[in-house]
Amino acid sequence: MKDLLLEIGTEELPAHVVDLGTKQLQEKAKELLAEHRIGHGPVSVWGTPRRLVLSITQVEEEQADLLEEVKGPPASIAFAEGQPTKAAIGFAERQGVEVSELVVKKTPQGEYVFAQRKEQGLPSREILPELLPQLIAALSFPKTMRWGEVDFRFPRPIRWLVALFGDEVVPFSIAGVDSGNLSWGHRFYCSGPVPVTPSTYLDDLRRAWVIVDGDERRQTIIRLVEEAAKACGGQVLWDEDLLAEVTNLVEYPVAVWGEFGSDMLELPREVLITPMKEHQRYFAV
């Protein structure tokens, strides 16, 4: 078994798209893997403004074999005095099996002849190059765009793709971008591509100034904002909607505090807090 990693690197996504995209990645990945008979372990998804990420551990290296059963003619027609009739012989030929391999089973309609065909499972590395582009194309968003000359729609332009099955690149191309093993770190703090592996991905990106896990970013924001508020002698007026939005607007949170003239406090509280939240995405203290 191997671990699978897919990272869709983009221009900055709207905050609400991050959660929508990761939720769909998880759901549709499970559906496609089940459809292709590929067993797997836990499925994790993460998102930042510049990436949607799928990580699946313990992915089987081969499809499960498929045992297909095809119903044929009634047993009374397929056999006469224990010998196969033309009906049985013709059915076996059409199904690509020997007459001796036919089985008789009871059904609510009586006894019927069945042919059992076994389809050998393919290596997962041969299936994933087709499955992963299908997965990306299956993601649905309220608003999408085209860019360049590519005939593909996504909320923002796709700039890079990471696709790894173990340490092996899963080769495919979508929207004119080829998959590989190189991610990108923080837009301003990291200047070059970042080699990654499925097992070290989170740490690889952390060293490139990106906290990929949204829950960790959220807790980091809470801690840093609380510390900043304490430093200026204030108390944070937390807003859960704003916290959720800011979590998906940053890749490596850093908190700073600012102030305005005390004469502004003559204005109603809502007049001060609402613009800070709606326009600046500031946390009021």
Coordinates of C-alpha atoms in Angstrom, one line a residue:
M1 CA 0.0 0.0 0.0
K2 CA 1.1 3.6 -0.7
D3 CA 0.0 7.1 0.2
L4 CA -1.6 9.3 -2.4
L5 CA -1.2 13.1 -2.5
L6 CA -3.0 15.5 -4.9
E7 CA -2.4 19.3 -4.6
I8 CA -4.2 21.7 -6.9
G9 CA -2.2 25.0 -6.9
T10 CA -4.1 28.1 -7.9
E11 CA -4.2 31.9 -7.9
E12 CA -5.8 33.2 -4.7
L13 CA -9.2 31.5 -4.2
P14 CA -12.2 33.3 -2.5
A15 CA -12.4 32.2 1.1
H16 CA -15.7 30.4 0.7
V17 CA -14.4 28.4 -2.2
V18 CA -11.7 26.8 0.0
D19 CA -14.1 24.9 2.2
L20 CA -16.4 24.1 -0.7
G21 CA -13.5 22.7 -2.7
T22 CA -12.1 20.5 0.0
K23 CA -15.4 19.1 1.0
Q24 CA -16.0 18.0 -2.6
L25 CA -12.5 16.6 -3.0
Q26 CA -13.1 14.3 -0.1
E27 CA -16.6 13.1 -1.2
K28 CA -15.8 12.7 -4.9
A29 CA -12.4 11.0 -4.2
K30 CA -14.1 8.3 -2.1
E31 CA -16.8 7.8 -4.8
L32 CA -14.2 7.5 -7.7
L33 CA -12.0 5.1 -5.7
A34 CA -15.0 2.9 -4.8
E35 CA -16.1 3.0 -8.4
H36 CA -12.7 1.8 -9.6
R37 CA -12.4 -0.8 -6.8
I38 CA -9.4 0.7 -5.2
G39 CA -9.2 0.2 -1.4
H40 CA -7.8 2.9 0.8
G41 CA -7.3 4.2 4.4
P42 CA -8.2 7.6 5.9
V43 CA -8.9 10.5 3.6
S44 CA -7.8 14.0 4.6
V45 CA -8.4 17.3 2.8
W46 CA -6.8 20.7 3.5
G47 CA -7.1 24.1 1.8
T48 CA -5.5 27.5 1.7
P49 CA -6.1 30.5 -0.6
R50 CA -3.6 29.0 -3.1
R51 CA -4.2 25.3 -2.9
L52 CA -6.7 22.5 -2.5
V53 CA -5.2 19.3 -1.1
L54 CA -6.2 15.6 -1.0
S55 CA -4.2 13.1 1.1
I56 CA -5.1 9.4 1.2
T57 CA -3.1 6.9 3.2
Q58 CA -2.9 3.1 2.6
V59 CA -4.1 3.1 -1.0
E60 CA -4.1 -0.4 -2.5
E61 CA -1.6 -0.9 -5.3
E62 CA -4.0 -2.9 -7.3
Q63 CA -7.8 -2.9 -8.0
A64 CA -9.8 -5.6 -6.4
D65 CA -10.7 -8.3 -8.9
L66 CA -14.2 -8.1 -10.3
L67 CA -16.4 -11.2 -10.3
E68 CA -19.2 -10.7 -12.7
E69 CA -22.2 -13.1 -12.9
V70 CA -24.3 -13.3 -16.0
K71 CA -27.7 -14.9 -16.0
G72 CA -28.4 -17.3 -18.8
P73 CA -31.3 -19.6 -19.9
P74 CA -33.3 -21.8 -17.5
A75 CA -31.5 -24.9 -16.4
S76 CA -34.3 -27.0 -17.9
I77 CA -33.5 -25.6 -21.4
A78 CA -29.7 -25.5 -20.9
F79 CA -29.4 -29.2 -20.0
A80 CA -31.2 -32.3 -21.1
E81 CA -30.5 -35.5 -19.2
G82 CA -27.4 -34.0 -17.7
Q83 CA -25.9 -33.0 -21.0
P84 CA -25.6 -29.4 -22.3
T85 CA -27.9 -28.3 -25.0
K86 CA -27.2 -25.9 -27.9
A87 CA -28.7 -23.2 -25.6
A88 CA -26.0 -23.8 -22.9
I89 CA -23.2 -24.2 -25.5
G90 CA -24.2 -20.9 -27.2
F91 CA -24.5 -19.0 -23.9
A92 CA -21.1 -20.2 -22.7
E93 CA -19.5 -19.2 -26.0
R94 CA -21.0 -15.7 -25.8
Q95 CA -19.7 -15.2 -22.3
G96 CA -16.2 -16.5 -23.1
V97 CA -16.3 -19.4 -20.7
E98 CA -16.3 -23.2 -21.0
V99 CA -19.6 -25.1 -20.7
S100 CA -18.1 -26.9 -17.7
E101 CA -17.8 -23.6 -15.9
L102 CA -21.5 -22.8 -16.0
V103 CA -23.3 -23.0 -12.7
V104 CA -26.9 -23.7 -11.9
K105 CA -28.5 -21.5 -9.2
K106 CA -32.0 -21.2 -7.8
T107 CA -33.8 -17.9 -8.3
P108 CA -37.4 -16.8 -7.5
Q109 CA -38.2 -17.7 -11.1
G110 CA -36.7 -21.2 -10.9
E111 CA -33.3 -22.7 -11.6
Y112 CA -31.2 -20.8 -14.1
V113 CA -27.7 -21.2 -15.6
F114 CA -25.1 -18.5 -14.8
A115 CA -21.7 -17.7 -16.2
Q116 CA -19.1 -16.3 -13.8
R117 CA -16.4 -14.1 -15.3
K118 CA -13.4 -12.8 -13.4
E119 CA -11.8 -9.5 -14.4
Q120 CA -8.3 -9.2 -13.0
G121 CA -7.7 -5.9 -11.2
L122 CA -5.2 -3.5 -12.8
P123 CA -2.4 -1.7 -11.0
S124 CA -3.5 1.5 -9.3
R125 CA -0.7 3.4 -10.9
E126 CA -2.3 2.7 -14.3
I127 CA -5.7 3.9 -13.2
L128 CA -4.8 7.1 -11.2
P129 CA -3.6 9.1 -14.3
E130 CA -7.2 8.9 -15.6
L131 CA -8.9 9.1 -12.2
L132 CA -7.2 12.2 -10.8
P133 CA -8.1 14.5 -13.8
Q134 CA -11.7 13.1 -13.6
L135 CA -11.7 14.1 -9.9
I136 CA -10.5 17.7 -10.6
A137 CA -13.0 18.1 -13.5
A138 CA -15.9 16.8 -11.2
L139 CA -15.5 19.7 -8.7
S140 CA -18.4 22.1 -9.0
F141 CA -18.4 25.8 -8.0
P142 CA -21.1 28.6 -8.3
K143 CA -18.7 30.9 -10.2
T144 CA -15.8 29.7 -12.5
M145 CA -13.6 31.3 -15.1
R146 CA -11.5 30.5 -18.1
W147 CA -7.9 31.8 -18.6
G148 CA -5.5 31.8 -21.4
E149 CA -6.4 29.5 -24.2
V150 CA -7.4 26.5 -22.2
D151 CA -10.9 25.0 -22.5
F152 CA -11.3 24.4 -18.7
R153 CA -13.2 26.2 -16.0
F154 CA -12.2 26.7 -12.3
P155 CA -12.7 29.4 -9.7
R156 CA -9.2 30.7 -10.3
P157 CA -6.4 29.7 -12.7
I158 CA -4.5 26.5 -11.9
R159 CA -0.8 27.2 -11.8
W160 CA 0.7 23.9 -10.6
L161 CA -0.3 20.3 -9.8
V162 CA 1.3 17.8 -7.4
A163 CA 0.2 14.2 -7.9
L164 CA 2.2 11.5 -6.1
F165 CA 1.5 7.8 -5.4
G166 CA 4.2 7.0 -2.9
D167 CA 7.3 8.6 -4.3
E168 CA 6.2 8.2 -7.9
V169 CA 4.6 11.0 -9.9
V170 CA 1.1 10.3 -11.3
P171 CA 1.4 11.7 -14.8
F172 CA -1.4 13.7 -16.2
S173 CA -2.2 17.2 -17.6
I174 CA -5.2 19.4 -17.0
A175 CA -5.8 23.0 -18.0
G176 CA -2.4 23.0 -19.7
V177 CA -0.6 22.1 -16.5
D178 CA 1.4 18.9 -16.0
S179 CA 1.5 17.1 -12.7
G180 CA 4.8 16.7 -10.8
N181 CA 6.3 16.6 -7.3
L182 CA 7.0 20.4 -6.9
S183 CA 4.7 22.6 -4.8
W184 CA 5.0 26.3 -4.1
G185 CA 5.3 27.9 -0.7
H186 CA 4.2 31.3 0.6
R187 CA 3.9 33.9 -2.2
F188 CA 6.2 36.4 -0.5
Y189 CA 8.2 34.4 2.1
C190 CA 9.2 31.5 -0.2
S191 CA 10.9 32.3 -3.6
G192 CA 11.1 28.9 -5.3
P193 CA 9.4 25.5 -5.9
V194 CA 9.2 23.1 -3.0
P195 CA 9.8 19.3 -3.4
V196 CA 7.2 17.3 -1.4
T197 CA 6.3 13.7 -0.6
P198 CA 3.0 12.3 0.7
S199 CA 4.5 11.4 4.1
T200 CA 6.2 14.7 4.7
Y201 CA 3.9 17.1 2.9
L202 CA 2.7 19.2 5.9
D203 CA 6.2 19.7 7.2
D204 CA 7.6 20.4 3.7
L205 CA 5.1 23.3 3.3
R206 CA 5.5 24.5 6.9
R207 CA 9.2 25.0 6.1
A208 CA 8.0 27.1 3.1
W209 CA 5.9 29.3 5.3
V210 CA 2.5 27.7 4.6
I211 CA 0.3 26.1 7.3
V212 CA -1.8 23.8 5.2
D213 CA -4.1 22.5 7.9
G214 CA -7.0 24.9 8.3
D215 CA -7.7 23.9 11.9
E216 CA -4.1 24.6 12.8
R217 CA -4.3 28.0 11.0
R218 CA -7.5 28.9 12.9
Q219 CA -5.9 28.0 16.3
T220 CA -2.8 30.0 15.4
I221 CA -4.9 33.1 14.5
I222 CA -6.8 32.8 17.8
R223 CA -3.6 32.6 19.8
L224 CA -1.8 35.4 17.9
V225 CA -4.8 37.8 18.1
E226 CA -5.3 37.1 21.8
E227 CA -1.6 37.9 22.4
A228 CA -1.9 41.1 20.4
A229 CA -5.0 42.2 22.2
K230 CA -3.4 41.5 25.6
A231 CA -0.3 43.5 24.5
C232 CA -2.5 46.6 24.0
G233 CA -4.6 46.1 27.1
G234 CA -7.7 45.0 25.3
Q235 CA -10.1 42.0 24.8
V236 CA -11.0 40.5 21.5
L237 CA -14.6 40.7 20.3
W238 CA -14.6 37.4 18.5
D239 CA -16.8 36.9 15.4
E240 CA -16.9 33.3 14.2
D241 CA -17.8 34.2 10.6
L242 CA -14.9 36.6 10.4
L243 CA -12.6 34.0 12.0
A244 CA -13.6 31.4 9.4
E245 CA -13.1 33.8 6.6
V246 CA -9.7 35.1 7.7
T247 CA -8.6 31.4 8.2
N248 CA -9.1 30.9 4.5
L249 CA -7.5 34.2 3.5
V250 CA -4.1 33.6 4.8
E251 CA -1.4 30.8 4.6
Y252 CA 0.8 31.9 7.4
P253 CA -0.9 34.1 10.0
V254 CA 0.8 37.0 11.6
A255 CA -1.1 39.3 14.0
V256 CA -0.5 43.1 14.4
W257 CA -2.5 45.6 16.2
G258 CA -3.4 49.2 15.3
E259 CA -5.4 52.0 16.8
F260 CA -7.4 55.1 15.9
G261 CA -8.1 58.4 17.6
S262 CA -10.2 58.2 20.8
D263 CA -12.5 60.8 19.3
M264 CA -13.8 58.1 17.0
L265 CA -15.3 56.3 20.0
E266 CA -18.1 58.9 20.0
L267 CA -19.5 57.0 17.0
P268 CA -21.9 54.1 17.7
R269 CA -20.1 50.8 18.3
E270 CA -21.6 49.2 15.2
V271 CA -20.4 52.0 13.0
L272 CA -16.8 51.2 14.0
I273 CA -16.9 47.4 14.1
T274 CA -18.9 46.7 10.9
P275 CA -16.5 48.5 8.5
M276 CA -13.5 46.8 10.2
K277 CA -15.1 43.4 9.8
E278 CA -16.7 43.8 6.3
H279 CA -14.0 45.9 4.6
Q280 CA -10.7 45.4 6.4
R281 CA -11.3 41.9 7.9
Y282 CA -10.0 43.3 11.3
F283 CA -10.9 41.8 14.7
A284 CA -12.3 44.5 17.0
V285 CA -10.7 44.9 20.4

